Amino acid sequence: MNDTQREVVVLPDLDAVSHEAARRFVAIANDAIAANARFTVALAGGSTPERLYRLLASEAYRDAVPWASVYVFFGDERCVPPDDAESNYRMASESLLSHVPIMPERIFRLEGERDPQSAAVTYDARLGDVFGLSPGRLPQFDLVLLGMGPDGHTASLFPHTEGLKVVERLAAANYVPKFDSWRLTVTYPVLDAAANVIFLVGGAEKADALQQVLEGPFNPDEYPAQGVRTPDGTVTFLVDAAAASTLSTAS
Ligand code: 6PG
């Protein structure tokens, strides 16, 4: 087991993972708003969180979140326009953001349609503005949602890419050779400063990477999800039974 203690919760399937994540999202949001009059969250992209987002927009959960006090950022984005089928913003907008009374000016998109470097600089500044950061300070998100790929990447921090080394900025443009494309991502310092990090991981194709991330030697260059370590927060993995099938222990 590597050096970061984590909470690992194994649930029967992705539906159960999504409901558990929704319950935690609601709880963290209400606690944050009670304490600080706002809830700051960075959404994950990819396909796994879509079910969670649809749940949060459903009658079961929608009214449990004070959406007027919610500030939404994104952990990463593909370098495509916001209406592109590949856009994480489009997925989140269609499954959640366009169905809840969140204030549009409190949704902060990574601008995938722009030059990647410029978009990263803009996001860095936007994080600084919204969190009121003095130079060198980090934004402490109340919650960061993350997925994990079969190769152990998270956000757009892919194995052996330059983005893994960026520690002096809050957001970065990261060239991903396996896709021969650029991505936009928040950096490890931002992930590590979060009060709560929740990974959503489902599917047998992720079992090997998950086992390495949770139980293998510390090797974040190979398994970037392993590099998310929050000294002052909690890192929770909500995983389905298929993804957890090779773990030796899980709560
Ligand atoms: C992205 C995501 C990425 C995602 C993993 C898992 O832009 O693709 O941010 O980090 O979480 O690739 O993707 P799935 O949920 O589709 O398996």
Coordinates of N, CA and C in Angstrom, one line a residue, residues 4 23 46 51 59 62 81 144 176 192 211 236:
T4 N -0.4 7.1 0.9 CA -1.6 7.9 1.1 C -2.7 7.1 1.6
R23 N -25.3 11.5 -2.9 CA -25.5 11.7 -1.4 C -24.3 12.5 -0.9
G46 N -15.4 12.8 -19.1 CA -15.6 11.4 -19.5 C -17.0 11.0 -19.4
R51 N -24.0 9.8 -15.1 CA -25.1 9.2 -14.4 C -25.3 10.0 -13.1
E59 N -35.4 14.7 -9.7 CA -36.3 15.1 -8.5 C -35.7 14.5 -7.2
R62 N -32.3 17.2 -6.9 CA -32.1 18.5 -7.4 C -32.4 19.6 -6.3
P81 N -14.5 22.8 -29.2 CA -15.5 23.8 -28.9 C -16.6 23.2 -27.9
V144 N -13.7 18.0 -5.4 CA -13.2 17.8 -6.7 C -13.7 16.4 -7.1
V176 N -1.0 15.2 -25.2 CA -1.1 13.8 -24.9 C -0.8 13.0 -26.1
D192 N -4.6 18.5 -5.0 CA -4.1 18.2 -3.6 C -4.6 19.1 -2.6
Q211 N -6.0 -1.3 -9.0 CA -5.2 -2.1 -8.1 C -3.8 -1.6 -7.9
T236 N -11.5 9.9 -1.6 CA -12.4 8.7 -1.6 C -12.5 8.1 -3.0

